[in-house]
Coordinates of C-alpha atoms and ligand atoms in Angstrom, one line a residue:
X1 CA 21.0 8.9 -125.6
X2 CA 18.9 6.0 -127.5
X3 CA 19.9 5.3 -130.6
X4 CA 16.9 5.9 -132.9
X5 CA 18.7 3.9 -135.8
X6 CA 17.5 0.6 -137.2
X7 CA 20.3 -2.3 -137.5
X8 CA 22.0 -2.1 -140.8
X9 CA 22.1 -6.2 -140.8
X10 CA 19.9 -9.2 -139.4
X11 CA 21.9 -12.1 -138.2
X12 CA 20.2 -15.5 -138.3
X13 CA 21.7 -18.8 -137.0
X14 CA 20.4 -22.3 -137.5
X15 CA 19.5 -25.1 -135.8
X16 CA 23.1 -26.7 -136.8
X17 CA 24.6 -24.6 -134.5
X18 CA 26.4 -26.5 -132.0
X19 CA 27.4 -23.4 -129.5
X20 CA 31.3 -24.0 -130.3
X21 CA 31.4 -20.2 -129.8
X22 CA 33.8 -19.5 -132.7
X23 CA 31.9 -16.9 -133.7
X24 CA 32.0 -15.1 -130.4
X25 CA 36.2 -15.3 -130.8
X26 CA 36.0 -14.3 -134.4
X27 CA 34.0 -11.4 -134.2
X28 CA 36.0 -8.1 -133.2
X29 CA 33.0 -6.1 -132.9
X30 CA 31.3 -7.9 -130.2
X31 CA 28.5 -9.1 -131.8
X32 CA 28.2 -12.6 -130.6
X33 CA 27.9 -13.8 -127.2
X34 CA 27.3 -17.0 -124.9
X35 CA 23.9 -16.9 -122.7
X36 CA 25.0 -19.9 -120.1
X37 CA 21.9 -19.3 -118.7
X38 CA 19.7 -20.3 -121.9
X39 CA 23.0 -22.6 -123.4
X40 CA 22.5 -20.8 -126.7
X41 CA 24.0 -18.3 -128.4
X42 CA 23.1 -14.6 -129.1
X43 CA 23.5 -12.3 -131.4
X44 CA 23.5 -8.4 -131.3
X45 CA 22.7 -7.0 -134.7
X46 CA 23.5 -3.4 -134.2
X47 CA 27.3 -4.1 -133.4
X48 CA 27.0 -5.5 -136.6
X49 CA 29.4 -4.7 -139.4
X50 CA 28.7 -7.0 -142.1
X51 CA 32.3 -8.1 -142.4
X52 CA 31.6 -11.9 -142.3
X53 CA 34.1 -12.7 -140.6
X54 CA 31.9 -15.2 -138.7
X55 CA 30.0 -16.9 -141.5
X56 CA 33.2 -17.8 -142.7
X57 CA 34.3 -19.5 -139.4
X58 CA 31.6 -21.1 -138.3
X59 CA 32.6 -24.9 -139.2
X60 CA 28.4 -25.4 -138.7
X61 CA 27.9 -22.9 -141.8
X62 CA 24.8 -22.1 -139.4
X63 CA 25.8 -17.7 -139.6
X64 CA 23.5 -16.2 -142.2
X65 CA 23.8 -11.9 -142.5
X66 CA 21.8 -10.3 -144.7
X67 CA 20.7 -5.9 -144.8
X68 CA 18.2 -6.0 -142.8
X69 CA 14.3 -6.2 -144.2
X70 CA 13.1 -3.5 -141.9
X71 CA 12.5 -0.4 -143.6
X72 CA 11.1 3.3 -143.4
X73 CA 8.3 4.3 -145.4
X74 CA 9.6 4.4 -149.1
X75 CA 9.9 8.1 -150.0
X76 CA 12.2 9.3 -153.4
X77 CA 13.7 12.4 -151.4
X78 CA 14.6 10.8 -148.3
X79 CA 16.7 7.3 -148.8
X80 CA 17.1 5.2 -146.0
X81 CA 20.6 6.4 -146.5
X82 CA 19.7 10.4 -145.8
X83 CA 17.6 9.2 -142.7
X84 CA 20.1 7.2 -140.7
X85 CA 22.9 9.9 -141.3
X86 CA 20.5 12.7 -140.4
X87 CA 20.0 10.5 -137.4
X88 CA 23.5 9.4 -136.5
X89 CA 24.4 13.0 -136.3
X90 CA 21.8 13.8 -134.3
X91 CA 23.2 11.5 -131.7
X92 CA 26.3 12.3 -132.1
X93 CA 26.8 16.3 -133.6
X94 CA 30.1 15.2 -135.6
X95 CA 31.2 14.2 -139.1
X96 CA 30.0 11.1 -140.4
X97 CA 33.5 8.9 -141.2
X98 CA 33.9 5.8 -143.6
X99 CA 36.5 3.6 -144.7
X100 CA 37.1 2.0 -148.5
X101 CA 35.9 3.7 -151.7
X102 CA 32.5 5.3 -152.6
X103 CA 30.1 3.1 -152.8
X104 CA 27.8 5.4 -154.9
X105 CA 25.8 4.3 -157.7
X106 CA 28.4 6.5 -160.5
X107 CA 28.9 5.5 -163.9
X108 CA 31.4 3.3 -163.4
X109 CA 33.0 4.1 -167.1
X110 CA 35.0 1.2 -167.3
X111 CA 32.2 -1.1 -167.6
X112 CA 30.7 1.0 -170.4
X113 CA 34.0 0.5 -172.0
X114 CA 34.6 -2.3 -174.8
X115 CA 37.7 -3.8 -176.0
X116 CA 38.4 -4.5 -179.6
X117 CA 39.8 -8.0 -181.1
X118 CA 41.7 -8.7 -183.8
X119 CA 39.5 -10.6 -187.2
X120 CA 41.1 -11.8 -190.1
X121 CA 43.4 -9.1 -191.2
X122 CA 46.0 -8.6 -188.4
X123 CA 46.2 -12.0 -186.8
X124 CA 45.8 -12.1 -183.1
X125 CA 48.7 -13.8 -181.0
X126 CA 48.4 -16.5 -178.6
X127 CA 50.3 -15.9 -175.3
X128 CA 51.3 -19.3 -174.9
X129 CA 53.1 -19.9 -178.1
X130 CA 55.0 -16.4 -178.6
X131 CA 56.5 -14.0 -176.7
X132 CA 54.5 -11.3 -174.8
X133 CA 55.9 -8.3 -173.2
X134 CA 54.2 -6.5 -169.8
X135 CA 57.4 -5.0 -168.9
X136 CA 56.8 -1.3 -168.2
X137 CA 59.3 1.5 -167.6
X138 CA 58.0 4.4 -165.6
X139 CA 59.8 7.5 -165.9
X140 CA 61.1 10.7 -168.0
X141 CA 62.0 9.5 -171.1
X142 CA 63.7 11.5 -174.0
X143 CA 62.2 11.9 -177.1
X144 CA 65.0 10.8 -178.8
X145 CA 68.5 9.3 -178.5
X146 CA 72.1 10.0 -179.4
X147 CA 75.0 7.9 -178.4
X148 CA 76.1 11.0 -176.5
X149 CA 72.7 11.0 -174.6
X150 CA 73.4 7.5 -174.0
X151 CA 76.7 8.1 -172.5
X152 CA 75.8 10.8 -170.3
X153 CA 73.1 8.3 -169.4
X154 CA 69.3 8.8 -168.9
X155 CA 66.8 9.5 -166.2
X156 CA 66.4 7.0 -163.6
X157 CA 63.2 4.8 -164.4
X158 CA 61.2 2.2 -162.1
X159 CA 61.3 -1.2 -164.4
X160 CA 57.8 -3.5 -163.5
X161 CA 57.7 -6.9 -165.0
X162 CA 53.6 -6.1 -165.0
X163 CA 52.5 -2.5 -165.5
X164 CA 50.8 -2.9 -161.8
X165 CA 51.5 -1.7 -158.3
X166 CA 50.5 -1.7 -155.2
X167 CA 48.8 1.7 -153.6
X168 CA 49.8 3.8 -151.0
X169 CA 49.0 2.2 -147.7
X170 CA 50.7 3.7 -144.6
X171 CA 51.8 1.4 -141.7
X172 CA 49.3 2.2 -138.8
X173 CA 46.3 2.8 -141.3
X174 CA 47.2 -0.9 -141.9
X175 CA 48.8 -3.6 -139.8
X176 CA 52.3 -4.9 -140.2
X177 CA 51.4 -8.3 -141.3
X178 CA 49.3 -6.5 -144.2
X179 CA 52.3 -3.8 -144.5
X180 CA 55.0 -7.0 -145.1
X181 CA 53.0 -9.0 -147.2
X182 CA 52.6 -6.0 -149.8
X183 CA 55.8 -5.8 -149.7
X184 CA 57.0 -9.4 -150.0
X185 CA 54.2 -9.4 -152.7
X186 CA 55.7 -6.8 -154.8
X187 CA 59.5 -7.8 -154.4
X188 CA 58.3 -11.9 -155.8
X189 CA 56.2 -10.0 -158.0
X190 CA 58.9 -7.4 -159.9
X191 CA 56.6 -4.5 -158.6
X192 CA 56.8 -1.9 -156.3
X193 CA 54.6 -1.3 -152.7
X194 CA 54.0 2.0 -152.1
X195 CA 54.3 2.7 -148.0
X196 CA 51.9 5.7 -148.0
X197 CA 52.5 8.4 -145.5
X198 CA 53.4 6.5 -142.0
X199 CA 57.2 6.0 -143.1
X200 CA 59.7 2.6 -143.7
X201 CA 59.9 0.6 -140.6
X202 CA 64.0 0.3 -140.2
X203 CA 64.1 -3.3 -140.2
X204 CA 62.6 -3.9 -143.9
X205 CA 64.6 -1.1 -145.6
X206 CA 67.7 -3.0 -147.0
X207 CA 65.6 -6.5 -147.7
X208 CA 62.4 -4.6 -149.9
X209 CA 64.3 -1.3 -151.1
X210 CA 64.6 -2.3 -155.0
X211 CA 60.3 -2.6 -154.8
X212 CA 59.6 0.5 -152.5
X213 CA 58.1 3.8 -153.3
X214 CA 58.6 6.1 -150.1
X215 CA 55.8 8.2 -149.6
X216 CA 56.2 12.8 -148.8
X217 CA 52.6 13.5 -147.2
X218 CA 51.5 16.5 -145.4
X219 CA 52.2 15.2 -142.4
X220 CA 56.0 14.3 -143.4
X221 CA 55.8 11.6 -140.9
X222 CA 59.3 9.6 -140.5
X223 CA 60.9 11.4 -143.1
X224 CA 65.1 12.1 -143.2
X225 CA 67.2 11.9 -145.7
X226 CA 67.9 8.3 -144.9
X227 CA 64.0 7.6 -145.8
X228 CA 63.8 9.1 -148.6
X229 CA 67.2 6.8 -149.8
X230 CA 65.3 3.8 -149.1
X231 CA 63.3 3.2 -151.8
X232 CA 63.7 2.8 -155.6
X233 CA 61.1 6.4 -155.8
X234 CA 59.7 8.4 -153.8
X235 CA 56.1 9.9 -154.3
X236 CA 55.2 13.1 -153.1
X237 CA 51.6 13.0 -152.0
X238 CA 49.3 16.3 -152.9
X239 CA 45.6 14.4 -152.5
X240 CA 43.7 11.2 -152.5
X241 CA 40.6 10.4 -154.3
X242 CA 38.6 9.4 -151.7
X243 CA 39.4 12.6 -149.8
X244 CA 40.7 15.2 -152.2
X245 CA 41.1 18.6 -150.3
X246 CA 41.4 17.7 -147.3
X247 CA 44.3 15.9 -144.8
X248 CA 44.4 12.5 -142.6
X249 CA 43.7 12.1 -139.1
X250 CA 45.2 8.3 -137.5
X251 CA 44.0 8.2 -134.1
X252 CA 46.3 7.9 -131.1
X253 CA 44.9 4.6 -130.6
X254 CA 46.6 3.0 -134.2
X255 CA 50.0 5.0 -132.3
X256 CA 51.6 1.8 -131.6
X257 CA 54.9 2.4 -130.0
X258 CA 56.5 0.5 -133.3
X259 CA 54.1 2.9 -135.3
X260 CA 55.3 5.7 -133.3
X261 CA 59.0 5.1 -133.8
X262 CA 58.7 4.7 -137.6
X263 CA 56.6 7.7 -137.9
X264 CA 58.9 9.6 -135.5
X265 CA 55.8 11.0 -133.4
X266 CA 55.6 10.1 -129.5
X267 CA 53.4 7.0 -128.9
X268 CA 49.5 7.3 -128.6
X269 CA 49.4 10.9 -130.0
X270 CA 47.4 11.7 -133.1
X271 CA 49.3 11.7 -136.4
X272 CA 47.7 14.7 -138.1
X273 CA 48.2 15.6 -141.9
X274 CA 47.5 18.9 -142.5
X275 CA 45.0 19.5 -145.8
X276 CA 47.8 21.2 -147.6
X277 CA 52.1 20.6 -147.8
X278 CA 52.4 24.5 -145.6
X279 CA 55.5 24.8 -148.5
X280 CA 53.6 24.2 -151.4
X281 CA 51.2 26.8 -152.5
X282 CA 52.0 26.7 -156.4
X283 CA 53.8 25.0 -158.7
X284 CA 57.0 26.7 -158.3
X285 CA 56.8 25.8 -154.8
X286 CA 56.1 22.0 -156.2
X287 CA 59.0 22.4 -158.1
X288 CA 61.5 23.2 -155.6
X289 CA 60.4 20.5 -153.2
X290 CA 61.1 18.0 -156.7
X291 CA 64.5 19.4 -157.1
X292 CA 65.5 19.2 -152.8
X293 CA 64.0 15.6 -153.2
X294 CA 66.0 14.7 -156.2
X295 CA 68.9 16.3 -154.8
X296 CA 69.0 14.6 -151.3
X297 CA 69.0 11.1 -153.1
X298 CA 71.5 12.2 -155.9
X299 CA 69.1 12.4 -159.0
X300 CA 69.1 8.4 -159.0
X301 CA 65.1 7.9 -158.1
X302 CA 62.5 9.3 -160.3
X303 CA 60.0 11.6 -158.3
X304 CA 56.3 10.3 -158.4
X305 CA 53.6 13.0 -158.1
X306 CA 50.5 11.7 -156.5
X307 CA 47.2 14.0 -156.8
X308 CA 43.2 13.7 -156.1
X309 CA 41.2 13.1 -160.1
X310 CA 39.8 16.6 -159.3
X311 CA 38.0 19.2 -162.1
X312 CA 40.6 20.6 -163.8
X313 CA 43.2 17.6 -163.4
X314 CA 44.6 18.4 -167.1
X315 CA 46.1 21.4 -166.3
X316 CA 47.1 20.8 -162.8
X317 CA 48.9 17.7 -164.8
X318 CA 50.4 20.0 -166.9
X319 CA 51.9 22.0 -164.3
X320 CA 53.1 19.2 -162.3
X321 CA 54.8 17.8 -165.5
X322 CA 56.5 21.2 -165.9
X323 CA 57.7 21.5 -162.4
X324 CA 60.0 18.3 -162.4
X325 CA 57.8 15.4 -162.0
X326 CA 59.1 12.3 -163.6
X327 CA 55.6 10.3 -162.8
X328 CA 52.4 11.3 -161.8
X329 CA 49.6 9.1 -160.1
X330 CA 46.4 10.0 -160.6
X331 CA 43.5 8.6 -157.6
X332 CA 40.1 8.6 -159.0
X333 CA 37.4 9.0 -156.7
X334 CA 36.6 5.5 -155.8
X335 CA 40.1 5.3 -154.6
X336 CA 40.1 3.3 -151.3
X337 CA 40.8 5.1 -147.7
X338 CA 41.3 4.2 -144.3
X339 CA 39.4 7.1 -142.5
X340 CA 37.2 9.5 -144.8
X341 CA 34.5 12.1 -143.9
X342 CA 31.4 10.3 -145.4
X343 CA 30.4 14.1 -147.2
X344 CA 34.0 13.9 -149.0
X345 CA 34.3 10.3 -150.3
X346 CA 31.2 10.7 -151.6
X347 CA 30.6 14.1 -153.3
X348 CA 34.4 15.3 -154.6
X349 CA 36.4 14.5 -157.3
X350 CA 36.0 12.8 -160.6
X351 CA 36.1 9.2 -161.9
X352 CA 39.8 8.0 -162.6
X353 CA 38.2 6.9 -166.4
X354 CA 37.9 10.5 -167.1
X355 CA 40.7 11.7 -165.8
X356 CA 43.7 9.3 -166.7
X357 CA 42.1 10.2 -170.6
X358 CA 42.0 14.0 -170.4
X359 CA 45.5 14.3 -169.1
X360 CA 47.1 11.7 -171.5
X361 CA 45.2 14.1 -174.3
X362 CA 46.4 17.0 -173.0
X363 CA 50.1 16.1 -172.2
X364 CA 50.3 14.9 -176.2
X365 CA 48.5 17.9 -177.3
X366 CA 51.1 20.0 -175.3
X367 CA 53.9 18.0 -176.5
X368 CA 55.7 16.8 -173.2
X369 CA 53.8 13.9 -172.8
X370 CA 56.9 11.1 -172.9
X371 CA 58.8 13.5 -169.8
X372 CA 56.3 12.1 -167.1
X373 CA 54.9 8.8 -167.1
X374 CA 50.9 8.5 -165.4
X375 CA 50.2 5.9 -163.3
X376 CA 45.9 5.5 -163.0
X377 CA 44.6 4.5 -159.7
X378 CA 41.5 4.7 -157.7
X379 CA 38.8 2.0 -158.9
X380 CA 40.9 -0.5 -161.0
X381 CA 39.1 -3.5 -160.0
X382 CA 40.1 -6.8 -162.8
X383 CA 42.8 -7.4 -165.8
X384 CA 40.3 -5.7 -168.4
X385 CA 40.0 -2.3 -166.4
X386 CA 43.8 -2.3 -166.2
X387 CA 44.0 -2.9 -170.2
X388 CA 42.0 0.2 -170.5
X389 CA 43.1 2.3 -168.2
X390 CA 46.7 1.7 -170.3
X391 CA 44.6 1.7 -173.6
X392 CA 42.9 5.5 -172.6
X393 CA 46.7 6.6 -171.5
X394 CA 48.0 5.4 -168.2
X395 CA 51.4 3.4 -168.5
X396 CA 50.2 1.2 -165.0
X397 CA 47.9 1.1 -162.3
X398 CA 47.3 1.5 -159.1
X399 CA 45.8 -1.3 -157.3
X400 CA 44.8 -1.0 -153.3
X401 CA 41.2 -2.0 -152.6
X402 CA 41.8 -5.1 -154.7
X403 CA 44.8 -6.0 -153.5
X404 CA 43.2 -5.7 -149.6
X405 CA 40.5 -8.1 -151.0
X406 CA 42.7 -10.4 -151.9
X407 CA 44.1 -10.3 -148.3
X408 CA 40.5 -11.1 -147.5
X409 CA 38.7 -7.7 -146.6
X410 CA 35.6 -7.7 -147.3
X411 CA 35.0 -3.8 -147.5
X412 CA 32.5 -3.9 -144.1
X413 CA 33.7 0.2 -144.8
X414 CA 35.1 0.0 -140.8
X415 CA 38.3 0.4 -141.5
X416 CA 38.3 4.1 -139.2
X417 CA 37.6 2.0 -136.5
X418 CA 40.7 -0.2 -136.2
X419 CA 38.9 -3.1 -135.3
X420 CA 39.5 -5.3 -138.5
X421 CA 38.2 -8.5 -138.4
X422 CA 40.7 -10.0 -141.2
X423 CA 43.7 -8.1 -139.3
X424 CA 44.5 -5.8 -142.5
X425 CA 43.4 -2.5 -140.9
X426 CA 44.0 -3.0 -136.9
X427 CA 46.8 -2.5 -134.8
X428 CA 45.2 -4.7 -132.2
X429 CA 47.7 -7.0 -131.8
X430 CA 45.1 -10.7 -131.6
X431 CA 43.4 -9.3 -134.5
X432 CA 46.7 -8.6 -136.8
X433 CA 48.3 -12.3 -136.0
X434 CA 44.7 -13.4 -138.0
X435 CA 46.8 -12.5 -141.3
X436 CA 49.5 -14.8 -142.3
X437 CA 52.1 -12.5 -144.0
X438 CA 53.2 -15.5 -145.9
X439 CA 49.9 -16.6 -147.1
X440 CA 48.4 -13.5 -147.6
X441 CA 51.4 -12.3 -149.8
X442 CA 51.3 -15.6 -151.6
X443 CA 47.3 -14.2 -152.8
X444 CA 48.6 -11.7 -153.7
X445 CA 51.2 -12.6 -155.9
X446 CA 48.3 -15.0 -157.3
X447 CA 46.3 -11.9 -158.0
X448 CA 48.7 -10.4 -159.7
X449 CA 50.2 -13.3 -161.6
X450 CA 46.3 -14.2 -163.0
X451 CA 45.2 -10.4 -163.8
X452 CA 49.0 -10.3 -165.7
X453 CA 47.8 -13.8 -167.9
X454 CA 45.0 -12.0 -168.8
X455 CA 46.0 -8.9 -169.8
X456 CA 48.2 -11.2 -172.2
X457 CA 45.5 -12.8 -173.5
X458 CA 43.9 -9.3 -174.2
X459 CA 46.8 -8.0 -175.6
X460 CA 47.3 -11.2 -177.8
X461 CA 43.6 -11.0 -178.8
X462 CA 43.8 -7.3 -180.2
X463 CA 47.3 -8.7 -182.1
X464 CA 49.5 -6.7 -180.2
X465 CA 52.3 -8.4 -178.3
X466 CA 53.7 -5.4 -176.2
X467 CA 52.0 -3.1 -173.3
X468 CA 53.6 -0.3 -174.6
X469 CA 51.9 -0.7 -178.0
X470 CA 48.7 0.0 -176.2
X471 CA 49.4 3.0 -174.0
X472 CA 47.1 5.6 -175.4
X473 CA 46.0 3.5 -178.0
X474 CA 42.2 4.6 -178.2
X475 CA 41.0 2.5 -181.2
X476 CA 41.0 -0.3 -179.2
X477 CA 37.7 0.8 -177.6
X478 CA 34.9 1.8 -177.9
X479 CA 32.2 3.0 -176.0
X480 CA 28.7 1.9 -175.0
X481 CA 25.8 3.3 -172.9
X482 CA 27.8 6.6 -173.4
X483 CA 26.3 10.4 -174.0
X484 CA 28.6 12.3 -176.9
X485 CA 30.4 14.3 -174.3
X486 CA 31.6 11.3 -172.3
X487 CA 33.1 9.9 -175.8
X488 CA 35.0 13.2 -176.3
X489 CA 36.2 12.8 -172.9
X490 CA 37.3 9.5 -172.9
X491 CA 38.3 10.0 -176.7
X492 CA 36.8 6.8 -177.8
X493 CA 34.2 6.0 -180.4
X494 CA 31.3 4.6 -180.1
X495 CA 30.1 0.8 -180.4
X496 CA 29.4 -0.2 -183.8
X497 CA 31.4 2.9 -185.3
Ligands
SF4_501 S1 30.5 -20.4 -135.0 FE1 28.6 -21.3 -135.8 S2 28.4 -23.3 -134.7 FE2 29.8 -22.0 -133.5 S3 28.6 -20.9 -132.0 FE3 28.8 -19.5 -133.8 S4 27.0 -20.0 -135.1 FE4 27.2 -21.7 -133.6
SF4_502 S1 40.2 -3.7 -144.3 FE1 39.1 -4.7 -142.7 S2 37.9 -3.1 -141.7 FE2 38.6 -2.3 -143.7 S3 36.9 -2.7 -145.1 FE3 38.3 -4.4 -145.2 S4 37.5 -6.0 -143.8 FE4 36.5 -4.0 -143.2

């Protein structure tokens, strides 16, 4: 069948193009090709993804892609966006999948949100003169202390020398290289990587176990007791925010047999998580998978509690609290995936803003707030939306789109395809070699170390020297652009008040 679809980009090339065909070896979508007969080069705009991977190559700087100017008849009901799905399932009578985050034009709260400064009274403190402390302890902590407590010793905490991590990315969503330098980033970094549902490959276990988190899916792909040992936590995984309510599909294809042996599924078959865990259907049920997971790794790793920014994510905090969790991560709806149906990322769940606020208020309110630490994902993209994230109640972030950017993704949204041009989401084994584990762990320990020197100079600007002085700490903000109920959700005032 003919496509009816217009190209989503135009690709020009200039004059300085000198047929050195780099762009028909960089591009892993085919777009590019050699006509011997005509000794120039051509282009093939509907292969296009936009992931400018070839403007960046081309020594010439002759690649220029840009959306494409053709367009349907403007009309306010149908978008060029509602056509050219209508029309791609038309051709093709399936789901419509997508990688990355929503792209969607919500109110993104953070930038509606304004941090206060310190004037006159309360002097502000400059970083580079006095001492400044990100160090973050995520876990149950008591409400008080005795010297007996403390000689019967506490909970087991995760200790972060900057109140980031990096988000759950499963080995065979992304490549090794990308896998290794998370975790090489996070080890240099005092952090933790997180290896999302696709298990440990063996032969990093003893080198990166002080910065793992070890991810329980659906699927409970290459999970034994010996897993679930090899990490400093280990995160049970209830829902995503880019896909809240429903499972994960990795196509045979992204089955590598190293894949395949760490997942503990035969090579080239589907790895299929199911939308729910089939032995959880209620918080009881959460709790008793808690205690077998505690159990099996002799109470010494805190248990993380990873769930979807959904309606009612207060309560289902609550609960989770109550059934054992020591932490619980909380993925906003512009939280980054490998493979989403187009109709999910887009429609279900809640902004993380909202969320990461009404469950720090309602975990105070109900007085166990200091048992279970929240960690805020899903849509923290620089320094100041991790300084309010902490300031509306998180203790840390999440971080995975940006830390994939700083890899060099360039969120062309193909990840589903497992043809990666920057070698982050691929198992193709050319396209993986592109990323240099070394150098591409090296940005992100960069990332990390400059969003972690301005958080201090955010910090030092409201005159507080501590992270932990800001957790929760709502009067530094204040919000603008906002309706009333968004303010009583967020629980901030308004500018100027
Ligand atoms: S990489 Fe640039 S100079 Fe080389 S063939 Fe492609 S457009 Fe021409
Ligand atoms: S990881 Fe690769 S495929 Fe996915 S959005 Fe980024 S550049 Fe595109």
């Amino acid at each position: 069948m003919r496509s009816l679809l217009l190209p989503e980009f135009t690709i020009s090339r200039s004059d300085s193009c000198d047929r050195c065909r780099a762009c028909e070896h960089q591009c892993s979508f085919g777009v590019h090709t050699y006509d011997a007969s005509q000794d120039m080069m051509i282009s093939d705009n509907y292969r296009c993804a936009g992931c400018q991977r070839c403007a960046v190559f081309c020594p010439k700087g002759a690649i220029e892609i840009r959306p494409t100017p053709s367009f349907y008849r403007p009309n306010a009901s149908w978008s060029r966006e509602r056509i050219e799905d209508i029309k791609r399932q038309a051709e093709t009578g399936g789901v419509i999948l997508t990688g990355c985050g929503s792209d969607k034009p919500f109110r993104i709260y953070w930038d509606h949100i304004l941090l206060n400064a310190s004037q006159v009274t309360n002097p502000s403190i400059d970083p580079l003169r006095e001492p400044m402390e990100l160090r973050t302890f995520l876990g149950s902590k008591p409400e008080s202390l005795s010297l007996s407590d403390m000689e019967a010793g506490t909970d087991p905490v995760l200790t972060l020398e900057t109140p980031m991590l990096f988000s759950a990315m499963s080995y065979g969503a992304i490549s090794y290289n990308a896998f290794q330098a998370l975790a090489i980033a996070a080890s240099r970094s005092g952090t933790f990587f997180n290896t999302g549902e696709g298990g440990m490959p063996a032969e990093m276990r003893s080198q990166f176990k002080e910065h793992t988190i070890v991810q329980v899916a659906s699927g409970r792909f290459g999970i034994d007791a010996e897993y679930l040992n090899s990490g400093a936590a280990v995160e049970i995984k209830i829902g995503q925010g880019a896909k809240p309510g429903i499972g994960g599909h990795l196509p045979g294809e992204k089955v590598s047999q190293h894949v395949a042996a760490t997942r503990m599924i035969p090579e080239g078959t589907d790895a299929i998580s199911p939308a729910p865990h089939h032995d959880i259907y209620s918080i009881e049920d959460l709790e008793m998978l808690i205690s077998a997971i505690k159990e099996v790794t002799n109470y010494e790793k805190p248990v993380i509690v990873k769930v979807a920014a959904v309606h009612n994510i207060s309560a289902i905090a609550s609960g989770i609290v109550r059934a054992g969790a020591d932490i619980i991560a909380i993925d906003g709806m512009r939280g980054g995936t490998g493979a989403a149906p187009k109709a999910i990322r887009d429609n279900v769940g809640i902004p993380i803003e909202l969320a990461v606020s009404s469950v720090d208020r309602r975990l105070r309110d109900e007085g166990i707030r200091e048992r279970c630490s929240i960690i805020a994902g899903g849509g923290i993209r620089c320094s100041a939306d991790v300084v309010k994230a902490i300031a509306l109640g998180a203790d840390a972030v999440y971080i995975g789109t940006a830390a994939l950017i700083a890899m060099g993704c360039t969120l062309c949204q193909r990840c589903y395809t497992g043809r990666c041009s920057w070698g982050i989401c691929t198992q193709d084994p050319g396209l993986m070699r592109r990323l240099n584990v070394e150098e591409a762990a090296q940005r992100l320990v960069n990332l990390l170390s400059a969003w972690s020197h301005e958080i201090k100079e955010m910090l030092g600007g409201m005159g507080i020297n501590a992270i932990e002085s800001l957790r929760g700490n709502r009067d530094q903000l204040r919000g603008i652009g906002l309706h009333e109920w968004e303010l009583d959700v967020l629980g901030i005032k308004g500018a100027g008040e």
